[in-house]
Each structure stands twice: as structure tokens, then as C-alpha cells.
């Protein structure tokens, strides 16, 4: 089998969440295992580096960023939107979107990811070949030259000042050049740039605290993403609203994969219904359907009256003990 065929087979496995571990053990079908080193999976899947949203906001308010926003609330909203887009595979497009890889996959909560290990793309764990033709149609250099994934909270060669616009140009190069995605309009690029600037302004996280992955927090973020989608739809930013819903769908998939398929089938089915609803809403938004806002409001109400999740976390893959056992099998 040649190298290209091997890469394509690996990608097919990643795209459908069928990593080697998941293929052998049906109870562990987490999509993320396709790009995580085996010896780091428990840490990577059970916890993430802490990110303080309030600290990001304060850092942004104390910078030139604040001068470019009409109000503190609009800045706070853009920070949230930027964070959710950072976690949206559809933003990158191409093979990354099919595999479920987002900016967050490599830069977890804006830091690096020492456990990232995508077959044929990474060298050692924590590295990636950013000029690999598998992801990039234009930057592929036919040379395997992975680099260490950078921590976005630390200084680099890109000028982050608003005046230079260098960060926006760099982000565009990543989306279009590195991942073969579609050019993002300014309404989409602006909040991502604001989020990345705030990460840098808040400073590097020395020995960052890791927070446990939480079903409750993931649901709270899902509702926030949909609330922001509604806000953008009301501001006639339909394309951005649709992209936020795609981030919500990715979040739903992550939750669905972790919830116990035997004891919580009702919750899993409810999640599937909400994901399908979001998919239909994305089409309505992209088509500028005037009824889309009413449908979004209905979705918000359903998310507020979701099934009880009190007992779902204990026997799910959010529980580190359950996760560790599944990884060992």
C-alpha cells in the first residue's frame, strides 16, 4: 500500500470517528481518539486547560480592542462567538471539517496540544505538518516537515495590533491555504481575531490548570452558542449564525458520543433530534428564510427544557473512571 492510500484510509477512519481503539471497542467511539496519542488520551479526553472568559474580557477591555467596539457587551459577545467558531470544524472546511478537526483540536482553549497525533500528519505527539497536501491544496510541499504546535497565548512573529491587520491576513491564510476552506467574511473573521488577540493579551499560562470535562458545562456552552446564533440572526448576520449552529452540532456530537448508549437512550435521541433541527436551521439561515428566527427561538426553548442530565454524567465517558476503563479495554 502506498503512502497516499494509507493516509486516505486513516482519514476515512478519522472522519467517522473510527479510530483503532474505537473500532475494536464499540463502547468507546470518541471521534477525538483519531488524533490523540494513546498515552495521552485519558488526560486529553477527561480535562482541558482552564480558560477564564472573564480574564479574557478584562484583558481585551484594557487594550486597543475596546476602542473598536460600540459597547463592552458587544466585545464580550464577540469573544464568545470567536471561541465557538474556534471550535467549529466547518470554519476550516476541506478534509479537516470532514474529520471533525477545528482550531481547538490543535490549540486546546488557545494553548497547544501536546497529545495531538494525527496519523501521517504528525511526527511526534504535539506536532503537525502544516504544509501537507492532505489538508492543503495550495501549500502542500511534498515534504514531511511537522512543526511543534504553538501556544497562542505566547508571542510569535505575527503582529496582533488592530492597525496592522496582520492577524486577520494570517487567519485567512490558515483557513484558505492550510486547510483549503472558504474565505471567511469580515463578520466571521472579526470575532475569531478578537478571541485570538485576547488569548495573547491575557498572557501565557504557566503550568496551566486543567478543568475536568463536564456534561453540564458542555450543555451550557451549547445553549450559549445557540443564543449567539439568534443574536447574529437578528443582526442580519445569517451566515455567521449558521456557522455558530454548526459549532453547536459539533458540540452535540461530542456529548452524544460520551453519553451511555444503554442507560440514557432518551437523552441520546433528544440530542440527535436537536442536531437535525440545527442542520435544517442552517439551511434556512443560509437561504435567508424569514422564518428562521422563529425556528431559532423554538430551538432555544427546547434547549431550556432539555431532559434531566443529573444522572447522565456518572455513567458516561465524562466520568474519568468510566473513561479510563473504556480506554483500557
CSV table of C-alpha atoms in Angstrom, one decimal:
chain,number,residue,atom,x,y,z
A,1,UNK,CA,0.0,0.0,0.0
A,2,UNK,CA,1.4,3.4,-0.9
A,3,UNK,CA,1.7,6.4,1.4
A,4,UNK,CA,-1.3,8.2,-0.2
A,5,UNK,CA,-3.6,5.3,0.2
A,6,UNK,CA,-2.6,4.8,3.8
A,7,UNK,CA,-3.4,8.4,4.5
A,8,UNK,CA,-6.8,8.2,2.9
A,9,UNK,CA,-7.7,5.1,4.8
A,10,UNK,CA,-6.6,6.8,8.0
A,11,UNK,CA,-8.7,9.8,7.1
A,12,UNK,CA,-11.8,7.7,6.5
A,13,UNK,CA,-11.4,6.2,9.9
A,14,UNK,CA,-11.0,9.7,11.5
A,15,UNK,CA,-14.0,11.2,9.6
A,16,UNK,CA,-16.3,8.6,11.0
A,17,UNK,CA,-14.8,8.5,14.5
A,18,UNK,CA,-13.4,5.0,14.0
A,19,UNK,CA,-10.0,5.3,15.5
A,20,UNK,CA,-8.2,2.0,16.1
A,21,UNK,CA,-9.3,2.0,19.7
A,22,UNK,CA,-12.9,2.7,18.8
A,23,UNK,CA,-13.0,0.2,16.0
A,24,UNK,CA,-12.0,-2.6,18.4
A,25,UNK,CA,-14.2,-1.4,21.3
A,26,UNK,CA,-17.6,-0.3,20.4
A,27,UNK,CA,-18.3,1.4,23.7
A,28,UNK,CA,-15.5,3.9,23.0
A,29,UNK,CA,-16.4,5.8,19.9
A,30,UNK,CA,-15.0,9.2,20.6
A,31,UNK,CA,-14.0,11.0,17.4
A,32,UNK,CA,-11.1,12.7,19.2
A,33,UNK,CA,-9.3,9.4,19.6
A,34,UNK,CA,-8.4,9.6,15.9
A,35,UNK,CA,-5.9,12.4,16.6
A,36,UNK,CA,-4.7,11.8,20.1
A,37,UNK,CA,-1.6,9.9,21.2
A,38,UNK,CA,-2.6,6.7,23.1
A,39,UNK,CA,-0.6,7.6,26.2
A,40,UNK,CA,-2.2,11.0,26.4
A,41,UNK,CA,-5.8,10.1,25.7
A,42,UNK,CA,-7.0,9.9,29.3
A,43,UNK,CA,-5.8,13.4,30.2
A,44,UNK,CA,-6.8,14.9,26.9
A,45,UNK,CA,-10.3,13.4,27.0
A,46,UNK,CA,-11.1,14.0,30.6
A,47,UNK,CA,-9.8,17.5,31.1
A,48,UNK,CA,-8.7,20.7,29.3
A,49,UNK,CA,-6.5,23.7,30.1
A,50,UNK,CA,-8.5,26.3,32.1
A,51,UNK,CA,-9.6,29.3,30.2
A,52,UNK,CA,-11.0,32.3,32.2
A,53,UNK,CA,-13.6,34.0,30.0
A,54,UNK,CA,-13.7,37.0,32.4
A,55,UNK,CA,-9.9,37.4,32.3
A,56,UNK,CA,-10.0,37.4,28.5
A,57,UNK,CA,-12.7,40.1,28.6
A,58,UNK,CA,-10.8,42.2,31.1
A,59,UNK,CA,-7.6,41.9,29.1
A,60,UNK,CA,-9.5,42.9,25.9
A,61,UNK,CA,-11.1,45.9,27.7
A,62,UNK,CA,-7.7,47.2,28.8
A,63,UNK,CA,-6.4,47.1,25.2
A,64,UNK,CA,-7.0,48.8,21.9
A,65,UNK,CA,-9.7,46.2,21.2
A,66,UNK,CA,-12.1,48.1,23.4
A,67,UNK,CA,-11.9,51.2,21.1
A,68,UNK,CA,-13.2,49.1,18.1
A,69,UNK,CA,-16.5,48.1,19.9
A,70,UNK,CA,-19.6,50.2,20.5
A,71,UNK,CA,-20.0,48.7,24.0
A,72,UNK,CA,-18.4,46.3,26.5
A,73,UNK,CA,-21.3,43.9,25.8
A,74,UNK,CA,-20.6,43.8,22.1
A,75,UNK,CA,-17.0,43.0,22.8
A,76,UNK,CA,-18.0,40.3,25.3
A,77,UNK,CA,-20.3,38.7,22.7
A,78,UNK,CA,-17.6,38.7,20.0
A,79,UNK,CA,-15.2,36.9,22.5
A,80,UNK,CA,-17.8,34.2,22.9
A,81,UNK,CA,-18.5,33.9,19.2
A,82,UNK,CA,-14.8,33.8,18.5
A,83,UNK,CA,-14.4,31.0,21.0
A,84,UNK,CA,-17.3,29.0,19.5
A,85,UNK,CA,-16.0,29.5,15.9
A,86,UNK,CA,-12.6,28.3,17.2
A,87,UNK,CA,-14.3,25.0,18.0
A,88,UNK,CA,-16.2,24.8,14.7
A,89,UNK,CA,-14.7,22.3,12.2
A,90,UNK,CA,-16.8,23.8,9.4
A,91,UNK,CA,-14.8,27.0,9.7
A,92,UNK,CA,-11.7,25.2,8.4
A,93,UNK,CA,-13.5,23.3,5.7
A,94,UNK,CA,-11.9,20.7,3.5
A,95,UNK,CA,-10.7,17.4,5.0
A,96,UNK,CA,-10.4,19.0,8.5
A,97,UNK,CA,-14.2,19.6,8.6
A,98,UNK,CA,-14.9,16.0,7.4
A,99,UNK,CA,-12.6,14.7,10.2
A,100,UNK,CA,-14.1,17.0,12.8
A,101,UNK,CA,-10.9,18.9,13.4
A,102,UNK,CA,-11.2,22.5,14.5
A,103,UNK,CA,-8.7,25.2,15.6
A,104,UNK,CA,-9.4,23.9,19.1
A,105,UNK,CA,-8.2,20.4,18.3
A,106,UNK,CA,-4.6,21.6,17.9
A,107,UNK,CA,-4.8,24.7,20.2
A,108,UNK,CA,-6.9,23.5,23.1
A,109,UNK,CA,-8.5,26.5,24.7
A,110,UNK,CA,-5.9,28.6,22.9
A,111,UNK,CA,-2.9,26.8,24.2
A,112,UNK,CA,-1.1,24.0,22.4
A,113,UNK,CA,-2.0,20.3,22.4
A,114,UNK,CA,0.9,18.0,23.4
A,115,UNK,CA,-1.3,15.0,22.8
A,116,UNK,CA,-2.2,15.8,19.1
A,117,UNK,CA,-1.1,12.9,16.9
A,118,UNK,CA,-2.8,12.7,13.6
A,119,UNK,CA,-1.5,9.7,11.5
A,120,UNK,CA,0.7,10.8,8.6
A,121,UNK,CA,0.3,14.4,9.6
A,122,UNK,CA,2.2,14.5,12.9
A,123,UNK,CA,5.7,13.4,13.7
A,124,UNK,CA,6.0,13.3,17.5
A,125,UNK,CA,2.9,14.0,19.6
A,126,UNK,CA,2.2,17.7,19.7
A,127,UNK,CA,3.4,18.3,16.1
A,128,UNK,CA,1.7,18.8,12.7
A,129,UNK,CA,2.8,19.2,9.2
A,130,UNK,CA,1.1,22.4,8.2
A,131,UNK,CA,2.2,22.1,4.6
A,132,UNK,CA,0.8,18.6,4.0
A,133,UNK,CA,-1.2,18.1,0.8
A,134,UNK,CA,-3.8,16.0,2.6
A,135,UNK,CA,-5.2,19.2,4.2
A,136,UNK,CA,-3.9,21.9,1.8
A,137,UNK,CA,-4.4,22.1,-1.9
A,138,UNK,CA,-2.1,25.1,-2.3
A,139,UNK,CA,0.6,24.8,0.4
A,140,UNK,CA,1.4,21.1,0.0
A,141,UNK,CA,5.2,20.9,-0.5
A,142,UNK,CA,5.6,17.1,-0.8
A,143,UNK,CA,7.9,17.2,2.2
A,144,UNK,CA,7.1,15.7,5.6
A,145,UNK,CA,8.1,18.6,7.9
A,146,UNK,CA,5.9,18.7,11.0
A,147,UNK,CA,6.4,21.6,13.5
A,148,UNK,CA,5.6,21.9,17.1
A,149,UNK,CA,2.0,23.2,17.6
A,150,UNK,CA,2.3,26.7,19.1
A,151,UNK,CA,0.7,28.1,22.2
A,152,UNK,CA,-1.4,31.0,21.1
A,153,UNK,CA,-1.1,32.8,24.4
A,154,UNK,CA,2.6,33.3,23.8
A,155,UNK,CA,4.3,35.8,21.5
A,156,UNK,CA,5.1,34.9,17.9
A,157,UNK,CA,6.1,36.5,14.6
A,158,UNK,CA,2.5,37.7,13.7
A,159,UNK,CA,1.7,41.3,14.6
A,160,UNK,CA,-1.5,41.3,16.6
A,161,UNK,CA,-2.2,45.0,16.5
A,162,UNK,CA,-5.5,46.1,15.1
A,163,UNK,CA,-3.8,48.7,12.9
A,164,UNK,CA,-1.6,46.2,11.0
A,165,UNK,CA,-4.4,43.8,10.2
A,166,UNK,CA,-1.7,41.1,10.0
A,167,UNK,CA,-3.6,38.7,12.3
A,168,UNK,CA,-6.7,38.7,10.0
A,169,UNK,CA,-4.5,38.1,7.0
A,170,UNK,CA,-2.7,35.2,8.8
A,171,UNK,CA,-6.0,33.6,9.9
A,172,UNK,CA,-7.2,33.8,6.3
A,173,UNK,CA,-4.1,32.1,5.1
A,174,UNK,CA,-4.7,29.3,7.6
A,175,UNK,CA,-8.3,28.8,6.6
A,176,UNK,CA,-7.8,29.0,2.8
A,177,UNK,CA,-4.2,27.9,2.4
A,178,UNK,CA,-3.5,25.5,5.2
A,179,UNK,CA,-6.9,23.8,5.2
A,180,UNK,CA,-8.5,24.6,1.8
A,181,UNK,CA,-11.5,26.2,3.4
A,182,UNK,CA,-13.6,29.0,2.0
A,183,UNK,CA,-12.7,32.7,2.6
A,184,UNK,CA,-14.4,33.9,5.8
A,185,UNK,CA,-16.3,37.2,5.6
A,186,UNK,CA,-15.3,40.0,7.9
A,187,UNK,CA,-18.3,39.4,10.2
A,188,UNK,CA,-16.8,35.9,10.8
A,189,UNK,CA,-13.1,36.8,10.8
A,190,UNK,CA,-13.5,39.7,13.3
A,191,UNK,CA,-14.7,37.7,16.3
A,192,UNK,CA,-12.1,35.0,15.8
A,193,UNK,CA,-9.3,37.6,15.6
A,194,UNK,CA,-10.7,39.3,18.7
A,195,UNK,CA,-10.6,35.9,20.6
A,196,UNK,CA,-7.0,35.2,19.5
A,197,UNK,CA,-5.9,38.7,20.4
A,198,UNK,CA,-7.5,38.3,23.9
A,199,UNK,CA,-5.7,35.0,24.3
A,200,UNK,CA,-2.4,36.7,23.7
A,201,UNK,CA,-3.3,39.8,25.8
A,202,UNK,CA,-4.3,37.6,28.8
A,203,UNK,CA,-0.7,36.2,28.8
A,204,UNK,CA,0.8,32.7,28.7
A,205,UNK,CA,-0.5,30.1,31.2
A,206,UNK,CA,2.5,28.7,33.0
A,207,UNK,CA,1.7,25.1,34.1
A,208,UNK,CA,-2.0,25.7,33.2
A,209,UNK,CA,-4.7,24.3,35.5
A,210,UNK,CA,-6.7,21.6,33.8
A,211,UNK,CA,-10.5,21.6,34.3
A,212,UNK,CA,-12.5,18.3,34.2
A,213,UNK,CA,-14.6,17.9,31.1
A,214,UNK,CA,-18.2,18.4,32.2
A,215,UNK,CA,-21.6,17.4,30.7
A,216,UNK,CA,-23.2,20.4,32.5
A,217,UNK,CA,-20.6,22.8,31.1
A,218,UNK,CA,-20.9,21.4,27.6
A,219,UNK,CA,-24.7,21.8,27.7
A,220,UNK,CA,-24.3,25.4,29.0
A,221,UNK,CA,-21.9,26.2,26.1
A,222,UNK,CA,-24.3,24.6,23.6
A,223,UNK,CA,-27.1,27.0,24.8
A,224,UNK,CA,-24.7,29.9,24.7
A,225,UNK,CA,-23.8,29.1,21.1
A,226,UNK,CA,-27.4,29.0,20.0
A,227,UNK,CA,-28.2,32.2,21.9
A,228,UNK,CA,-25.3,33.9,20.0
A,229,UNK,CA,-26.7,32.4,16.8
A,230,UNK,CA,-30.0,34.1,17.5
A,231,UNK,CA,-28.3,37.4,18.3
A,232,UNK,CA,-26.5,37.3,15.0
A,233,UNK,CA,-29.6,36.3,13.0
A,234,UNK,CA,-31.4,39.3,14.4
A,235,UNK,CA,-28.5,41.5,13.3
A,236,UNK,CA,-28.9,40.1,9.7
A,237,UNK,CA,-25.7,38.1,10.0
A,238,UNK,CA,-27.3,34.9,8.8
A,239,UNK,CA,-24.0,33.2,7.6
A,240,UNK,CA,-22.4,33.7,11.0
A,241,UNK,CA,-25.5,32.4,12.7
A,242,UNK,CA,-25.4,29.3,10.6
A,243,UNK,CA,-21.7,28.7,11.4
A,244,UNK,CA,-22.4,29.1,15.1
A,245,UNK,CA,-25.1,26.4,14.7
A,246,UNK,CA,-22.5,24.1,13.1
A,247,UNK,CA,-20.3,24.6,16.2
A,248,UNK,CA,-23.4,23.6,18.2
A,249,UNK,CA,-23.8,20.5,16.2
A,250,UNK,CA,-20.2,19.5,16.8
A,251,UNK,CA,-20.7,20.0,20.5
A,252,UNK,CA,-23.8,17.8,20.3
A,253,UNK,CA,-21.9,15.1,18.6
A,254,UNK,CA,-19.2,15.2,21.4
A,255,UNK,CA,-21.9,15.0,24.1
A,256,UNK,CA,-23.7,12.2,22.2
A,257,UNK,CA,-20.6,10.1,22.0
A,258,UNK,CA,-20.0,10.3,25.7
A,259,UNK,CA,-23.5,9.6,27.0
A,260,UNK,CA,-24.1,6.0,27.9
A,261,UNK,CA,-26.0,4.3,25.0
A,262,UNK,CA,-27.8,1.8,27.2
A,263,UNK,CA,-29.0,3.8,30.2
A,264,UNK,CA,-29.6,7.1,28.5
A,265,UNK,CA,-31.1,6.4,25.1
A,266,UNK,CA,-33.8,9.1,25.6
A,267,UNK,CA,-31.1,11.8,26.0
A,268,UNK,CA,-29.1,10.5,23.1
A,269,UNK,CA,-32.2,10.5,20.9
A,270,UNK,CA,-33.1,14.0,22.0
A,271,UNK,CA,-29.6,15.1,21.1
A,272,UNK,CA,-29.9,13.6,17.6
A,273,UNK,CA,-33.2,15.5,17.1
A,274,UNK,CA,-31.6,18.8,18.1
A,275,UNK,CA,-28.7,18.3,15.8
A,276,UNK,CA,-31.0,17.6,12.9
A,277,UNK,CA,-33.0,20.7,13.8
A,278,UNK,CA,-29.8,22.7,13.7
A,279,UNK,CA,-28.9,21.3,10.3
A,280,UNK,CA,-32.3,22.3,8.9
A,281,UNK,CA,-31.9,25.8,10.5
A,282,UNK,CA,-28.5,26.3,9.0
A,283,UNK,CA,-30.1,25.7,5.6
A,284,UNK,CA,-32.9,28.2,6.4
A,285,UNK,CA,-30.4,30.8,7.5
A,286,UNK,CA,-28.2,30.4,4.5
A,287,UNK,CA,-31.2,30.8,2.3
A,288,UNK,CA,-32.3,33.9,4.2
A,289,UNK,CA,-35.6,32.3,5.2
A,290,UNK,CA,-37.6,35.0,7.1
A,291,UNK,CA,-39.0,32.2,9.4
A,292,UNK,CA,-35.5,31.2,10.5
A,293,UNK,CA,-35.6,33.4,13.6
A,294,UNK,CA,-38.9,31.9,14.8
A,295,UNK,CA,-37.4,28.4,14.4
A,296,UNK,CA,-34.3,29.5,16.3
A,297,UNK,CA,-36.5,30.8,19.1
A,298,UNK,CA,-38.2,27.4,19.2
A,299,UNK,CA,-34.8,25.7,19.4
A,300,UNK,CA,-33.7,28.0,22.3
A,301,UNK,CA,-36.9,26.9,24.2
A,302,UNK,CA,-36.2,23.2,23.6
A,303,UNK,CA,-32.7,23.6,24.9
A,304,UNK,CA,-34.0,25.3,28.0
A,305,UNK,CA,-36.4,22.4,28.6
A,306,UNK,CA,-33.9,19.7,27.9
A,307,UNK,CA,-34.1,16.2,29.6
A,308,UNK,CA,-32.7,15.9,33.1
A,309,UNK,CA,-29.0,15.2,32.9
A,310,UNK,CA,-28.5,14.8,36.6
A,311,UNK,CA,-27.6,11.1,36.4
A,312,UNK,CA,-26.2,11.0,32.9
A,313,UNK,CA,-22.7,12.2,33.8
A,314,UNK,CA,-21.9,9.4,36.4
A,315,UNK,CA,-22.0,6.5,34.0
A,316,UNK,CA,-20.8,8.5,30.9
A,317,UNK,CA,-17.4,9.0,29.4
A,318,UNK,CA,-17.3,12.3,31.2
A,319,UNK,CA,-16.6,10.3,34.3
A,320,UNK,CA,-12.8,9.8,34.4
A,321,UNK,CA,-13.1,6.3,35.9
A,322,UNK,CA,-15.6,5.1,33.3
A,323,UNK,CA,-13.4,6.7,30.6
A,324,UNK,CA,-10.2,5.1,31.9
A,325,UNK,CA,-11.9,1.7,32.0
A,326,UNK,CA,-13.1,2.1,28.4
A,327,UNK,CA,-9.6,3.1,27.2
A,328,UNK,CA,-8.1,0.0,28.9
A,329,UNK,CA,-10.5,-2.5,27.2
